[in-house]
mmCIF file of C-alpha atoms in Angstrom:
data_model
loop_
_atom_site.group_PDB
_atom_site.id
_atom_site.type_symbol
_atom_site.label_atom_id
_atom_site.label_comp_id
_atom_site.label_asym_id
_atom_site.label_seq_id
_atom_site.Cartn_x
_atom_site.Cartn_y
_atom_site.Cartn_z
ATOM 1 C CA ALA O 560 0.000 0.000 0.000
ATOM 2 C CA TRP O 561 2.864 2.410 0.729
ATOM 3 C CA THR O 562 3.767 2.892 -2.949
ATOM 4 C CA TRP O 563 0.303 4.109 -3.983
ATOM 5 C CA VAL O 564 -0.109 6.169 -0.803
ATOM 6 C CA LYS O 565 3.175 7.995 -1.444
ATOM 7 C CA GLU O 566 2.512 8.511 -5.172
ATOM 8 C CA THR O 567 -1.036 9.762 -4.593
ATOM 9 C CA LEU O 568 -0.049 12.089 -1.755
ATOM 10 C CA LEU O 569 2.785 13.634 -3.769
ATOM 11 C CA GLY O 570 0.493 13.987 -6.798
ATOM 12 C CA GLU O 571 -2.061 15.886 -4.713
ATOM 13 C CA VAL O 572 0.663 18.097 -3.228
ATOM 14 C CA SER O 573 1.943 18.826 -6.734
ATOM 15 C CA GLU O 574 -1.520 20.003 -7.833
ATOM 16 C CA ARG O 575 -2.104 22.167 -4.768
ATOM 17 C CA GLN O 576 1.347 23.542 -3.899
ATOM 18 C CA PRO O 577 1.349 26.756 -5.938
ATOM 19 C CA THR O 578 -1.742 28.129 -4.190
ATOM 20 C CA ASN O 579 -1.882 26.477 -0.763
ATOM 21 C CA LEU O 580 0.410 26.361 2.242
ATOM 22 C CA LEU O 581 1.341 22.695 2.665
ATOM 23 C CA GLY O 582 3.583 20.898 5.135
ATOM 24 C CA LEU O 583 4.186 17.357 6.330
ATOM 25 C CA ARG O 584 4.904 15.350 9.425
ATOM 26 C CA GLN O 585 5.564 11.712 8.762
ATOM 27 C CA PHE O 586 5.171 9.309 11.621
ATOM 28 C CA PRO O 587 6.632 7.332 13.135
ATOM 29 C CA GLY O 588 9.860 9.285 13.262
ATOM 30 C CA GLY O 589 13.294 8.007 14.239
ATOM 31 C CA ASP O 590 11.992 5.308 16.543
ATOM 32 C CA ALA O 591 8.712 3.427 16.504
ATOM 33 C CA CYS O 592 6.857 5.713 18.919
ATOM 34 C CA SER O 593 8.087 9.181 18.024
ATOM 35 C CA ALA O 594 6.628 11.611 15.529
ATOM 36 C CA GLY O 595 8.899 12.875 12.790
ATOM 37 C CA ASP O 596 9.964 16.453 12.230
ATOM 38 C CA VAL O 597 7.522 18.897 10.674
ATOM 39 C CA THR O 598 8.252 20.121 7.168
ATOM 40 C CA PRO O 599 7.104 23.756 7.474
ATOM 41 C CA MET O 600 3.974 24.805 5.641
ATOM 42 C CA ARG O 601 4.662 26.983 2.645
ATOM 43 C CA LEU O 602 3.755 27.529 -0.988
ATOM 44 C CA ASN O 603 5.593 25.383 -3.544
ATOM 45 C CA ALA O 604 6.372 22.784 -0.888
ATOM 46 C CA LEU O 605 6.681 19.717 -3.138
ATOM 47 C CA ALA O 606 10.477 19.397 -3.053
ATOM 48 C CA GLY O 607 10.610 19.669 0.743
ATOM 49 C CA ILE O 608 7.759 17.221 1.192
ATOM 50 C CA GLU O 609 9.243 14.747 -1.297
ATOM 51 C CA SER O 610 12.540 14.743 0.592
ATOM 52 C CA ALA O 611 10.749 14.292 3.937
ATOM 53 C CA VAL O 612 8.635 11.302 2.866
ATOM 54 C CA LEU O 613 10.558 8.197 3.871
ATOM 55 C CA ASP O 614 9.714 4.548 3.484
ATOM 56 C CA PRO O 615 8.050 3.284 6.651
ATOM 57 C CA ILE O 616 9.935 1.378 9.320
ATOM 58 C CA SER O 617 8.629 -2.185 9.098
ATOM 59 C CA ALA O 618 8.137 -2.602 12.851
ATOM 60 C CA ALA O 619 6.756 0.882 13.337
ATOM 61 C CA ALA O 620 3.733 1.583 15.485
ATOM 62 C CA PRO O 621 1.541 4.599 14.754
ATOM 63 C CA PRO O 622 2.067 7.303 17.400
ATOM 64 C CA ILE O 623 -1.078 9.233 16.459
ATOM 65 C CA ALA O 624 -1.180 11.461 19.559
ATOM 66 C CA ALA O 625 2.488 12.404 19.054
ATOM 67 C CA ALA O 626 1.875 13.097 15.364
ATOM 68 C CA LEU O 627 -0.924 15.556 16.197
ATOM 69 C CA THR O 628 0.942 17.256 19.053
ATOM 70 C CA GLY O 629 3.078 20.350 18.547
ATOM 71 C CA LEU O 630 1.574 21.340 15.191
ATOM 72 C CA LEU O 631 -0.103 24.614 16.197
ATOM 73 C CA PRO O 632 2.956 26.839 15.629
ATOM 74 C CA GLN O 633 2.756 25.848 11.936
ATOM 75 C CA TYR O 634 -0.656 27.462 11.482
ATOM 76 C CA GLY O 635 -1.570 31.092 10.937
ATOM 77 C CA ASP O 636 -4.886 32.912 10.808
ATOM 78 C CA PRO O 637 -7.635 30.640 12.172
ATOM 79 C CA ASN O 638 -10.032 32.317 9.723
ATOM 80 C CA ASP O 639 -8.186 30.642 6.848
ATOM 81 C CA GLY O 640 -9.074 27.043 5.987
ATOM 82 C CA GLN O 641 -6.641 25.129 8.180
ATOM 83 C CA ALA O 642 -6.423 21.390 8.579
ATOM 84 C CA ALA O 643 -4.265 18.503 9.608
ATOM 85 C CA ILE O 644 -4.811 15.478 7.399
ATOM 86 C CA LEU O 645 -3.934 12.266 9.193
ATOM 87 C CA ILE O 646 -3.298 9.372 6.807
ATOM 88 C CA THR O 647 -2.791 6.153 8.740
ATOM 89 C CA ASP O 648 -2.962 2.397 8.430
ATOM 90 C CA GLY O 649 -3.427 1.778 12.121
ATOM 91 C CA GLU O 650 -4.560 3.109 15.432
ATOM 92 C CA GLU O 651 -2.859 4.671 18.442
ATOM 93 C CA THR O 652 -0.432 2.042 19.719
ATOM 94 C CA CYS O 653 2.168 4.152 21.482
ATOM 95 C CA GLY O 654 -0.021 6.249 23.761
ATOM 96 C CA THR O 655 -3.672 5.941 24.598
ATOM 97 C CA GLN O 656 -6.674 6.583 22.409
ATOM 98 C CA GLU O 657 -7.646 9.287 24.908
ATOM 99 C CA ASP O 658 -4.294 11.021 24.281
ATOM 100 C CA ALA O 659 -4.936 10.977 20.528
ATOM 101 C CA LEU O 660 -8.513 12.228 20.961
ATOM 102 C CA GLY O 661 -7.227 15.025 23.211
ATOM 103 C CA ALA O 662 -4.621 16.057 20.639
ATOM 104 C CA ALA O 663 -7.258 16.197 17.875
ATOM 105 C CA ALA O 664 -9.643 18.156 20.113
ATOM 106 C CA ALA O 665 -6.872 20.650 20.978
ATOM 107 C CA LEU O 666 -6.219 21.307 17.276
ATOM 108 C CA TRP O 667 -9.927 21.752 16.630
ATOM 109 C CA ALA O 668 -10.265 24.138 19.585
ATOM 110 C CA ALA O 669 -7.534 26.277 17.982
ATOM 111 C CA GLY O 670 -9.339 26.340 14.619
ATOM 112 C CA VAL O 671 -7.516 23.471 12.889
ATOM 113 C CA GLU O 672 -9.748 20.717 11.496
ATOM 114 C CA VAL O 673 -8.438 17.155 11.744
ATOM 115 C CA HIS O 674 -9.328 14.996 8.741
ATOM 116 C CA VAL O 675 -8.576 11.290 9.028
ATOM 117 C CA ILE O 676 -7.990 8.876 6.160
ATOM 118 C CA ALA O 677 -7.521 5.166 6.900
ATOM 119 C CA VAL O 678 -5.535 3.435 4.150
ATOM 120 C CA THR O 679 -6.212 -0.208 4.939
ATOM 121 C CA THR O 680 -9.270 -2.252 5.695
ATOM 122 C CA THR O 681 -7.655 -3.435 8.943
ATOM 123 C CA ALA O 682 -7.449 0.048 10.481
ATOM 124 C CA ASN O 683 -9.680 0.697 13.487
ATOM 125 C CA VAL O 684 -12.188 2.845 11.595
ATOM 126 C CA THR O 685 -14.393 3.207 14.684
ATOM 127 C CA PHE O 686 -11.568 4.851 16.651
ATOM 128 C CA LEU O 687 -10.362 6.839 13.637
ATOM 129 C CA SER O 688 -13.891 8.199 13.063
ATOM 130 C CA GLU O 689 -14.051 9.206 16.722
ATOM 131 C CA LEU O 690 -10.684 10.926 16.238
ATOM 132 C CA ALA O 691 -11.978 12.827 13.202
ATOM 133 C CA ARG O 692 -15.076 13.949 15.102
ATOM 134 C CA ALA O 693 -12.885 15.145 17.997
ATOM 135 C CA GLY O 694 -11.022 17.160 15.353
ATOM 136 C CA GLY O 695 -14.198 18.799 14.085
ATOM 137 C CA THR O 696 -14.880 16.662 11.003
ATOM 138 C CA SER O 697 -17.588 14.118 10.279
ATOM 139 C CA GLY O 698 -15.604 10.877 10.450
ATOM 140 C CA ALA O 699 -12.732 8.897 8.987
ATOM 141 C CA MET O 700 -12.618 8.108 5.289
ATOM 142 C CA LEU O 701 -11.454 4.691 4.083
ATOM 143 C CA ALA O 702 -9.097 4.511 1.101
ATOM 144 C CA ARG O 703 -8.244 1.046 -0.210
ATOM 145 C CA ASP O 704 -6.383 2.179 -3.310
ATOM 146 C CA ALA O 705 -4.915 5.214 -5.056
ATOM 147 C CA THR O 706 -8.233 6.241 -6.601
ATOM 148 C CA GLU O 707 -10.020 6.251 -3.239
ATOM 149 C CA LEU O 708 -7.141 8.097 -1.557
ATOM 150 C CA GLY O 709 -7.130 10.736 -4.296
ATOM 151 C CA ALA O 710 -10.894 11.154 -3.908
ATOM 152 C CA ALA O 711 -10.581 11.438 -0.120
ATOM 153 C CA LEU O 712 -7.850 14.077 -0.392
ATOM 154 C CA ASP O 713 -9.846 15.964 -3.041
ATOM 155 C CA SER O 714 -12.830 15.913 -0.678
ATOM 156 C CA VAL O 715 -10.750 17.385 2.155
ATOM 157 C CA PHE O 716 -9.309 20.091 -0.087
ATOM 158 C CA ALA O 717 -12.796 20.925 -1.386
ATOM 159 C CA ASP O 718 -14.072 21.260 2.202
ATOM 160 C CA LEU O 719 -11.252 23.713 2.848
ATOM 161 C CA ASN O 720 -11.889 25.652 -0.374
ATOM 162 C CA ALA O 721 -8.277 24.910 -1.298
ATOM 163 C CA CYS O 722 -7.404 26.111 -4.766
ATOM 164 C CA LEU O 723 -6.107 23.834 -7.477
ATOM 165 C CA CYS O 724 -3.380 24.799 -9.913
ATOM 166 C CA PRO O 725 -2.284 21.674 -11.811
ATOM 167 C CA PRO O 726 1.380 21.260 -12.758
ATOM 168 C CA GLU O 727 2.407 23.029 -15.957
ATOM 169 C CA THR O 728 -0.540 25.424 -15.561
ATOM 170 C CA SER O 729 0.029 29.146 -15.484
ATOM 171 C CA CYS O 730 -2.645 30.278 -13.079
ATOM 172 C CA ALA O 731 -4.154 33.661 -13.982
ATOM 173 C CA CYS O 732 -7.057 35.738 -12.753
ATOM 174 C CA GLY O 733 -10.410 34.388 -13.878
ATOM 175 C CA ASP O 734 -9.143 30.986 -14.984
ATOM 176 C CA GLY O 735 -10.496 29.088 -11.988
ATOM 177 C CA TYR O 736 -7.114 28.924 -10.277
ATOM 178 C CA ALA O 737 -5.418 31.308 -7.893
ATOM 179 C CA ASP O 738 -1.905 32.694 -7.997
ATOM 180 C CA PRO O 739 -1.082 34.330 -4.654
ATOM 181 C CA THR O 740 2.219 35.604 -6.061
ATOM 182 C CA ARG O 741 0.053 37.964 -8.155
ATOM 183 C CA GLY O 742 -2.214 38.823 -5.232
ATOM 184 C CA GLU O 743 -5.048 36.646 -6.545
ATOM 185 C CA GLU O 744 -7.559 34.960 -4.309
ATOM 186 C CA CYS O 745 -9.426 31.781 -5.235
ATOM 187 C CA ASP O 746 -11.434 32.511 -8.337
ATOM 188 C CA GLY O 747 -14.114 29.949 -9.139
ATOM 189 C CA ALA O 748 -14.013 28.149 -12.453
#
């Protein structure tokens, strides 16, 4: 599953990076129960995100609470569409589910939605849906392949009113894309 998750995620980042602040925290980090470093959110973040995405550690356990903790300094104006998108194949195994729910609720209380995407059929979707609701969203989405993951990510970006500027597209006013380097805001297609 990792190959299609990585390819789909990077494809979505590529389509959204010119007009949206994007960052990444891959987890687990250096050891099985630590969260990785945060790649700062910025425009045109693909290169930084690509270099930060590492193949998973085979014996790794998902530290969901740790992954959601310490993210707030990355966010700006709570009036902007802000979200953490948790893509996981498991459940909290390093801390407690209550710790993870508390971390999601803390982000939501600060204006950051927590969207959850489960990428295997063995993930604890009941817990992950509870986590999403604690983070202010309706529930976890299940993605069993690249098409479903792409649709789930597109759904999250649509909820956030995140603009799309496909690669090799010169975004200009009135074309349905936004180019913040020219002072544009999202302009509907």
